[in-house]
Structure formats: C-alpha cells, structure tokens
Short mmCIF file of C-alpha atoms in Angstrom, two decimals:
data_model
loop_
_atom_site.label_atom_id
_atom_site.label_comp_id
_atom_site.label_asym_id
_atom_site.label_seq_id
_atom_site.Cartn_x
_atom_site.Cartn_y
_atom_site.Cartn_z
CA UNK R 1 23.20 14.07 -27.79
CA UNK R 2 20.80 15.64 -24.97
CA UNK R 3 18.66 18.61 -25.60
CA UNK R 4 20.07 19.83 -21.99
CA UNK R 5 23.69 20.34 -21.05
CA UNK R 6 25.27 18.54 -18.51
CA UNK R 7 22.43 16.19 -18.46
CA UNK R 8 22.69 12.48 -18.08
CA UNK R 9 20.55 9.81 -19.41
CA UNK R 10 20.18 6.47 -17.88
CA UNK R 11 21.50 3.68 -17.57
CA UNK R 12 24.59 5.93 -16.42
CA UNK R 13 22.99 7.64 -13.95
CA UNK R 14 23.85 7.13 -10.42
CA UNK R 15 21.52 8.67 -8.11
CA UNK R 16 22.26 9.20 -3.73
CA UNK R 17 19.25 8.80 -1.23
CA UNK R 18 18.85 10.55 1.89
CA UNK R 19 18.77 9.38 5.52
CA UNK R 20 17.15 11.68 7.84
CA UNK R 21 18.44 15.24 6.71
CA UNK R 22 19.79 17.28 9.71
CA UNK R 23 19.72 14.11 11.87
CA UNK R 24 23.12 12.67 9.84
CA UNK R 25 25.20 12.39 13.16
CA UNK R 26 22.20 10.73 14.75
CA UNK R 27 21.87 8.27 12.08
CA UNK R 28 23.42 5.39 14.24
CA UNK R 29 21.04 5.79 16.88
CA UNK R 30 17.56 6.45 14.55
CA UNK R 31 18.85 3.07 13.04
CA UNK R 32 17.76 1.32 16.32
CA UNK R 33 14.39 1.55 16.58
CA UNK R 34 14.02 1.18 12.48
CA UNK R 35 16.17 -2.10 12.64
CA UNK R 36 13.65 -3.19 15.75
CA UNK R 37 10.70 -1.97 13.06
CA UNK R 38 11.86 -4.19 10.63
CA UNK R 39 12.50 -7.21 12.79
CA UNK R 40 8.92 -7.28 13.80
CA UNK R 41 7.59 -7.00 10.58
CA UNK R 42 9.75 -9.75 8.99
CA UNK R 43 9.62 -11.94 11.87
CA UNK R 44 5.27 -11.43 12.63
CA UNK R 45 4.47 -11.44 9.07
CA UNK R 46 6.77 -14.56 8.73
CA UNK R 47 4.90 -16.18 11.74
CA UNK R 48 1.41 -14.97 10.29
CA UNK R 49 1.96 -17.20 7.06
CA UNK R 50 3.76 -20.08 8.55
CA UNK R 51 1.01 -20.42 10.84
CA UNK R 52 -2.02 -20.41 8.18
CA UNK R 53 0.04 -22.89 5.88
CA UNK R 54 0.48 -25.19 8.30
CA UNK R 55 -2.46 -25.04 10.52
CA UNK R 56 -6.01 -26.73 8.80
CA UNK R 57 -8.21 -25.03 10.94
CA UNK R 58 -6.68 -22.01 8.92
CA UNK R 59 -7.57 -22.85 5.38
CA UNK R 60 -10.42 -20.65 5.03
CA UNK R 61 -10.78 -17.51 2.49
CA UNK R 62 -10.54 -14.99 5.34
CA UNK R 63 -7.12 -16.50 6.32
CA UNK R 64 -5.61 -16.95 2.85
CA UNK R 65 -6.45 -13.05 2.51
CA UNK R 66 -4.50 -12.58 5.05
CA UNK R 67 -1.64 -14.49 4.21
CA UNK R 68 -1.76 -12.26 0.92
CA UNK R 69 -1.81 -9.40 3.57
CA UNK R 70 1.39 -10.63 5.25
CA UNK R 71 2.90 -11.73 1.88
CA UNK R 72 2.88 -7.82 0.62
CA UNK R 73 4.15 -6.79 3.76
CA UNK R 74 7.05 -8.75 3.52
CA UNK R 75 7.46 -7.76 0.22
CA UNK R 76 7.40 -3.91 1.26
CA UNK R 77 10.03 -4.52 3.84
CA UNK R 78 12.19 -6.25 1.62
CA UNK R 79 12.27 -3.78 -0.69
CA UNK R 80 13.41 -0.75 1.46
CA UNK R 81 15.33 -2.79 4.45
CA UNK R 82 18.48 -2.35 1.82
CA UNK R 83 18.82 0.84 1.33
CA UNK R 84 17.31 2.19 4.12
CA UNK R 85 19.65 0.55 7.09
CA UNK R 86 22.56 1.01 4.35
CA UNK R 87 22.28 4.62 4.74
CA UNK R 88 21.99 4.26 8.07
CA UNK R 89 24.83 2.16 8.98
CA UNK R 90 27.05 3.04 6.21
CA UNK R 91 26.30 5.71 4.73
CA UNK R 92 26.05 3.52 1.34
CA UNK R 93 24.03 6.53 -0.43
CA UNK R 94 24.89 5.37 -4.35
CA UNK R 95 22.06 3.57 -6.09
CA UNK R 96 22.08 3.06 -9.84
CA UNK R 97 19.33 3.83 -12.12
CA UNK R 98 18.43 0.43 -12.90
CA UNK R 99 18.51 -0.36 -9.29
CA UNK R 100 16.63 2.27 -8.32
CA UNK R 101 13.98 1.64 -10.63
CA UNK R 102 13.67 -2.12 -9.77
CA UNK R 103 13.31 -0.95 -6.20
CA UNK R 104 10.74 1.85 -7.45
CA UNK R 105 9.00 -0.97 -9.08
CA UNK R 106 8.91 -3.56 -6.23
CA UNK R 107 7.26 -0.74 -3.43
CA UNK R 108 5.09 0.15 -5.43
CA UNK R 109 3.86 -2.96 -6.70
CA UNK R 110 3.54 -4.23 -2.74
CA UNK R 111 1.62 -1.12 -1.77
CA UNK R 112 -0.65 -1.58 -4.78
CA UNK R 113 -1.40 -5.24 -4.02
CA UNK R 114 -1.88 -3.83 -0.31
CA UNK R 115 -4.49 -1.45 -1.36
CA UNK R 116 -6.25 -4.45 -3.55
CA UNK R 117 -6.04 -7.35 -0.58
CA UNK R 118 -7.80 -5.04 1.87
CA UNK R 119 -10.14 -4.29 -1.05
CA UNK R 120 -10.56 -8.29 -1.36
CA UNK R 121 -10.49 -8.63 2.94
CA UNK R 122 -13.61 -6.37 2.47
CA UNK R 123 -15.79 -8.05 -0.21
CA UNK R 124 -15.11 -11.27 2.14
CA UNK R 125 -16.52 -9.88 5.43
CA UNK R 126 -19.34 -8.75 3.00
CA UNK R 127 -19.97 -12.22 2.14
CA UNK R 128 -19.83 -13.63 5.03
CA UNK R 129 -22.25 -11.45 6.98
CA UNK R 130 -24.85 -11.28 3.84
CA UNK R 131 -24.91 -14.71 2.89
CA UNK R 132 -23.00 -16.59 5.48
CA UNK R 133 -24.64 -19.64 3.93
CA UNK R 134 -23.39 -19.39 0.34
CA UNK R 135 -19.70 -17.81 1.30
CA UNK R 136 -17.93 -21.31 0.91
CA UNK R 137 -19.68 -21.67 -1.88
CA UNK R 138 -19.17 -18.16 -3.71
CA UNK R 139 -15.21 -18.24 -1.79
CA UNK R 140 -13.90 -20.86 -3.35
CA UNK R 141 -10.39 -21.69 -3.85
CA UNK R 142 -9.94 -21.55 -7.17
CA UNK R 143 -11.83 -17.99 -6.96
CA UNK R 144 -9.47 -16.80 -4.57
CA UNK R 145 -6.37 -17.86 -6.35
CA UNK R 146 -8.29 -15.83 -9.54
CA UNK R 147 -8.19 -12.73 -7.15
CA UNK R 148 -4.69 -13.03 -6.25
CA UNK R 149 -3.72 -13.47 -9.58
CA UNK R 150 -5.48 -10.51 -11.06
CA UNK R 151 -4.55 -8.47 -7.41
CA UNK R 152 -0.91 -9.09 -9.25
CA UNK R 153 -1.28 -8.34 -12.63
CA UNK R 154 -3.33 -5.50 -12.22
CA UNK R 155 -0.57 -3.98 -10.05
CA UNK R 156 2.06 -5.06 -12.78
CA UNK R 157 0.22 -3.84 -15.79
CA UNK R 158 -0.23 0.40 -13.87
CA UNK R 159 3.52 -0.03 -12.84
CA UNK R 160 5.23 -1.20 -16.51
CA UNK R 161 4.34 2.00 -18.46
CA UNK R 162 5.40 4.14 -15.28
CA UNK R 163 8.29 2.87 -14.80
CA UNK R 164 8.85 2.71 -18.83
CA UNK R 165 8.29 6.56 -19.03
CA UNK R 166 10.84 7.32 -16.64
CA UNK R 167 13.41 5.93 -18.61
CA UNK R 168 12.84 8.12 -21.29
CA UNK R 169 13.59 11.16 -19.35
CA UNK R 170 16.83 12.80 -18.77
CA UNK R 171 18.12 14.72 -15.39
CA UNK R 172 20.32 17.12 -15.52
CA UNK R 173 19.76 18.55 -11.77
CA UNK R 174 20.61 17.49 -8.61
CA UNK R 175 20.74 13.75 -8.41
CA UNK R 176 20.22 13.68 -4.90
CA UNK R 177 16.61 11.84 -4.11
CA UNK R 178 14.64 12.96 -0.67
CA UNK R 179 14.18 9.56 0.64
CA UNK R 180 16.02 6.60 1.89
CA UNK R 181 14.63 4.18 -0.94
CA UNK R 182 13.39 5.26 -4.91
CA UNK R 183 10.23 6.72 -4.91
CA UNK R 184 8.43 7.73 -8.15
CA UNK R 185 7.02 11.55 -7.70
CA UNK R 186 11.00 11.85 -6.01
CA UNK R 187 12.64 10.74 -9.25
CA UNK R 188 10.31 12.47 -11.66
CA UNK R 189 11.20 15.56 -9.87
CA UNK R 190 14.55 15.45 -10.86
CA UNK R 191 14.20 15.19 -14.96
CA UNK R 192 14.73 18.07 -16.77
CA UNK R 193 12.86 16.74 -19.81
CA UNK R 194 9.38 17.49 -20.17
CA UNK R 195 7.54 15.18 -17.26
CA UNK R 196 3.44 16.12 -18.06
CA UNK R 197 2.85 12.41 -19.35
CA UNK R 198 4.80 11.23 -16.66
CA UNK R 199 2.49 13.43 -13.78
CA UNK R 200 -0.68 12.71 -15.28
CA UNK R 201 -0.16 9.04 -15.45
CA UNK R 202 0.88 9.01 -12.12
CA UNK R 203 -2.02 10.93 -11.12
CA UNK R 204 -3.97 8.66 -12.86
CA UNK R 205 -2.99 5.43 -10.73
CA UNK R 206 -3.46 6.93 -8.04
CA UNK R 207 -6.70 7.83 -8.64
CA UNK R 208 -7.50 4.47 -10.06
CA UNK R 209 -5.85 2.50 -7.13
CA UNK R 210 -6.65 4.33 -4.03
CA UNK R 211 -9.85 6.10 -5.25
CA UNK R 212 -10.79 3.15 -6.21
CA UNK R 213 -9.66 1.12 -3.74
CA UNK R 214 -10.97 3.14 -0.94
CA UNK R 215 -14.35 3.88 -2.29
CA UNK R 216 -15.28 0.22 -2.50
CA UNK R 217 -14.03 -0.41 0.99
CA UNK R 218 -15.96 2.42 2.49
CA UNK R 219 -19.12 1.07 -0.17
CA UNK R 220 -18.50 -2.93 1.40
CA UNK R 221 -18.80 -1.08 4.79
CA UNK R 222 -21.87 0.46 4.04
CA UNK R 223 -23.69 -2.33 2.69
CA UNK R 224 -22.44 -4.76 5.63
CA UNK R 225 -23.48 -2.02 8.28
CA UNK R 226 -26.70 -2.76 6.79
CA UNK R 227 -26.98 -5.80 7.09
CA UNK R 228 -25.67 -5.97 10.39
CA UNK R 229 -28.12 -3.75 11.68
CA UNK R 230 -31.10 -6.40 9.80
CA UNK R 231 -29.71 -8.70 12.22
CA UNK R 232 -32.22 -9.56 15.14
CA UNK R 233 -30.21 -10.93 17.80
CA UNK R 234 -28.20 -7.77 19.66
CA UNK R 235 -25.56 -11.03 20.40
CA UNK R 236 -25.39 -11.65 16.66
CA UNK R 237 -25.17 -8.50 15.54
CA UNK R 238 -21.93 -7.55 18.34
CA UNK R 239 -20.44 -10.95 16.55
CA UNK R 240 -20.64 -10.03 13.41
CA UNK R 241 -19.36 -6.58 13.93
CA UNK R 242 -16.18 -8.05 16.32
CA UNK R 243 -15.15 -10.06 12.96
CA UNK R 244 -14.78 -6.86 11.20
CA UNK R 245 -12.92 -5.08 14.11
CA UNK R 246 -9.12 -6.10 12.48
CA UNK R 247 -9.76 -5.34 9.12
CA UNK R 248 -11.42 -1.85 9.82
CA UNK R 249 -7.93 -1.40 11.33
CA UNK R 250 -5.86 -2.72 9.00
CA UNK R 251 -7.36 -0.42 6.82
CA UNK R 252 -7.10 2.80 9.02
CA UNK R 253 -3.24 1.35 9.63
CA UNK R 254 -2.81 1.06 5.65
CA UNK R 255 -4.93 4.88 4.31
CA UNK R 256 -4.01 6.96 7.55
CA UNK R 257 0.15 7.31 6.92
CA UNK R 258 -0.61 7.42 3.25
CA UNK R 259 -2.91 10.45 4.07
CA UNK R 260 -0.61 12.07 6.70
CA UNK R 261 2.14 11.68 4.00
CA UNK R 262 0.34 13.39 1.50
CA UNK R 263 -0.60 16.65 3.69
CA UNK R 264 3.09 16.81 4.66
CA UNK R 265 4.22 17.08 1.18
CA UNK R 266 1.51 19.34 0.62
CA UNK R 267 0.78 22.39 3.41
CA UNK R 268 4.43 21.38 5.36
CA UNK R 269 6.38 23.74 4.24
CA UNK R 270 7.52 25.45 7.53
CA UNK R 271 7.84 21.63 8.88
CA UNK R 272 11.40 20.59 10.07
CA UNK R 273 13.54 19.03 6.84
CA UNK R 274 13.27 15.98 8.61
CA UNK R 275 9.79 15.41 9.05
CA UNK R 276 8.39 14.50 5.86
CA UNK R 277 11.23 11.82 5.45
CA UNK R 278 10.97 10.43 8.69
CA UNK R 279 7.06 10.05 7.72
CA UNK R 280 7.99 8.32 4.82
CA UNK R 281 9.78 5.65 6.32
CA UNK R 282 7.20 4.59 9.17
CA UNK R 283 4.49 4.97 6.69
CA UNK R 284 6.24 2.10 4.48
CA UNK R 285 6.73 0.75 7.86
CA UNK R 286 3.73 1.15 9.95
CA UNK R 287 1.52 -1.68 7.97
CA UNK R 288 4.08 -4.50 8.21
CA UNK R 289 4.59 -4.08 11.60
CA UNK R 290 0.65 -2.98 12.66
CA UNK R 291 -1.23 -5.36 10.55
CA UNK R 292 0.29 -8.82 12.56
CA UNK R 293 0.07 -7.47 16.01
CA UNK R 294 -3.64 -6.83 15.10
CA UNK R 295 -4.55 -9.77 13.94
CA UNK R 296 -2.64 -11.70 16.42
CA UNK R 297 -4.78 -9.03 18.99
CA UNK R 298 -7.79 -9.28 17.90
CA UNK R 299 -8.44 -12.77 16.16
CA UNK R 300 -8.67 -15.88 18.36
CA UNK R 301 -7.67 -18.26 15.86
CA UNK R 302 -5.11 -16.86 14.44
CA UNK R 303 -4.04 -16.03 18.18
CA UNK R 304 -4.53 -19.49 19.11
CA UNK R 305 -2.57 -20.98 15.94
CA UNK R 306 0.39 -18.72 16.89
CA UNK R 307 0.24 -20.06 20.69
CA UNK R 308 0.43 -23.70 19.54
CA UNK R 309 3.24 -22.84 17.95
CA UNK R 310 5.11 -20.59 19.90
CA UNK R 311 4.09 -22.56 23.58
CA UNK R 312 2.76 -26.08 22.41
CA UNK R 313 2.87 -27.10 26.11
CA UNK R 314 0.62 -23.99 27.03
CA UNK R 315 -2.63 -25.05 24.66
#
C-alpha cells in the first residue's frame, strides 16, 4: 500500500499532455504550420541520408556525420509527431505510463546523440584543418562506426537509470503533464514521493552532456581558429573557415532553443501560459527542420547531390 493517499503507482497510471494552454480552440489552426514543421523535417532529413548513401562522392567522414545528424533528427520527430498532432487534431490527451516513458526515453536519447554528433562534427573540422593530410588516415571507417556506436551507448547507459528511478516513484497530484509529449523534469514534478535522487541525477546529465558537450565544441573552435589564423594564404584561410560555416550553425540551431527554453522555465513567470509550451515544441522542432536547409544552403556537395536527384536533367 502507498505511503500517500490517493496516490497511484505505475504501470496504472494514465497521465494527459497539454496542447497549447489558452490556445485550445485554436488548436486546429496552430496544427498547420506544426504539421508543415514536421513535413520538412521528415522529408529534408530523409533526402539528406538518401542522398549520402547513394551518392560516392559522399562517402567521406564529414558526410557520414551528417547522416548521423539527420538520423537523430528523424528520430526526434518521430518521437513527438504522435502525440503532439494527436492533441492537436483530436484531442487524444491519454498516454500511459509505460508509453510515456518509452517516449521520455526515445527524445531524450535523440537529443543526447544530437549533442554528441555535433561534438563528433567538431573534432572532424578539427582534423581536417590541422592535419588535412592525416584526416583519412586518423577518420577511418571503422573509427567512425566506433564513434557512433559509443555516441549510442553512452546516451543509453545516462537514460536507463533515469528512466529506472522514475518508476519507483508514486504521484498522487495532478496527472496532467505541461507539454504535448513526456518530458522528464515534467513527470518528476508530479511524484509525491521523495524525488532528490531523481533531481540530482538529472542535474547530473545534464551537466555531463551539455557541459560537456558544449565545452569541447567551443575548445575544437578555439584550437581550429588557431590554426586557421597559422594559415598563410588569406584564400586558404576564407576556405577553411567557409567549411565550418554549417556546423557553427547547426550548433547555434541545436544550444540556442535549448537555452531560450531554459530561461523561460526559469525568470518567465509573468510570460503568457502558452509561451513556454509553444517554446518547447519548436525547440524539439527547430533542429530537424534547420539543420537540412543549412546544409543543403551552405554545402555545395551536398547541394549538388540533392540537385542530381531532385532535377537530373538540370546537372
């Protein structure tokens, strides 16, 4: 029996998700431009990796971290398209626990992984520009599959306990979640058990992935200013800047929103109840969509590769 009346313990409990709170007649039309959102992520993302798996020109380290780029993208729209156009289109606000914490589970995982590949996108423009001679060399497939493969079990090995620890709790509050998909600080707020492990190894990922994460990025950046600035030739030097340009923003695309989030939940207090969750949504949304039309922008043989495809008569 729980320690707490009227409290439930999973794998009974049925939680409801929010849409846009104060915008519920409106929900019909704010469906629109997410459904458009999620059309060009899925379809740019899908285009991004068809293109380098079938294209040899493509096969190169820089493009098969960005077809891990693309992959997690996907993977973050999958995981919210669900629940967040159900809500939208028919109201279908029920989730389960164990659904909820499979969905918990897949987000984060993808936005992990995100935070890692840019991580990995970095220490390959490092390479490149510092020892353009050796970065087949030190690149190599078999190392890149290596970083992939630890990019996912890292992510899986922070998000087992956390999602483990949540399952231990009991909630005996309001069951209503402040998002349109399960997010973990949203469910944790709900228990009425004791949550202090559950905060501070929360905290603790966190810290460890973006902290970590963004602190080596801003390190590679350093060190490949640097080197950039050794270079002699003032042509050189703008080329080897200009193949940094998309991942610089891929990065501001990815750590901006997340930021922006964060200082909503935090000092937006007198904000409009609709702000921080309509934040929440584009910022799951803002990299899928971004991170394509930037590298599609911005890199001529990716933009090339997509033309041969898309206009074969035009190349």
């Amino acid at each position: 029996m729980s320690a707490f009346p009227n409290s439930t313990s999973p794998p009974s409990l049925t939680f409801f998700l929010t849409g846009v709170p104060g915008l519920e007649t409106a929900h019909t039309w704010i469906s629109i431009p997410f459904c458009c959102l999620y059309i060009t992520a899925l379809s740019g993302n899908g285009m991004i990796l068809f293109v380098i798996i079938t294209e040899p020109s493509l096969h190169e380290p820089m493009y098969y971290f960005l077809s891990m780029l693309s992959t997690t993208d996907l993977g973050l729209c999958i995981s919210t398209l669900v629940t967040s156009l159900g809500i939208f289109w028919f109201n279908a606000r029920e989730i389960s626990f164990n659904a909820c914490l499979a969905q918990m589970f897949f987000i984060h995982l993808f936005t992990i992984m995100e935070s890692s590949v840019l991580l990995g996108m970095a220490f390959d423009r490092f390479v490149a520009i510092s020892n353009p001679l050796r970065y087949a060399t030190i690149l190599t497939n078999s190392r890149i599959i290596q970083i992939g493969v630890a990019i996912v079990t890292i992510a899986t090995v922070i998000l087992i306990p956390l999602i483990l620890l949540l399952r231990r709790l009991s909630f005996c509050h309001s069951h209503v979640l402040q998002h349109s998909y399960c997010f973990h600080p949203d469910v944790m707020k709900l228990s009425c058990s004791d949550t202090k492990i559950n905060s501070a190894f929360g905290l603790t990922a966190t810290i460890l992935v973006g902290g970590v994460d963004s602190t080596l990025i801003l390190l590679s950046y350093v060190l490949i200013i640097r080197c950039i600035l050794n270079i002699a030739s003032p042509e050189e030097r703008k080329k080897a800047f200009s193949t940094c340009i998309s991942h610089i923003t891929a990065v501001a695309v990815f750590y901006i929103p997340l930021v922006s989030l964060s200082f909503v939940h935090r000092f937006g207090k007198q904000a409009p109840t609709y702000l921080p969750t309509l934040i929440a949504n584009v910022y799951l949304l803002i990299p899928p969509v971004m991170n394509p039309i930037i590298y599609s922008v911005k890199t001529k043989e990716i933009r090339r590769a997509l033309l041969k495809v898309l206009c074969p008569k035009a190349i």
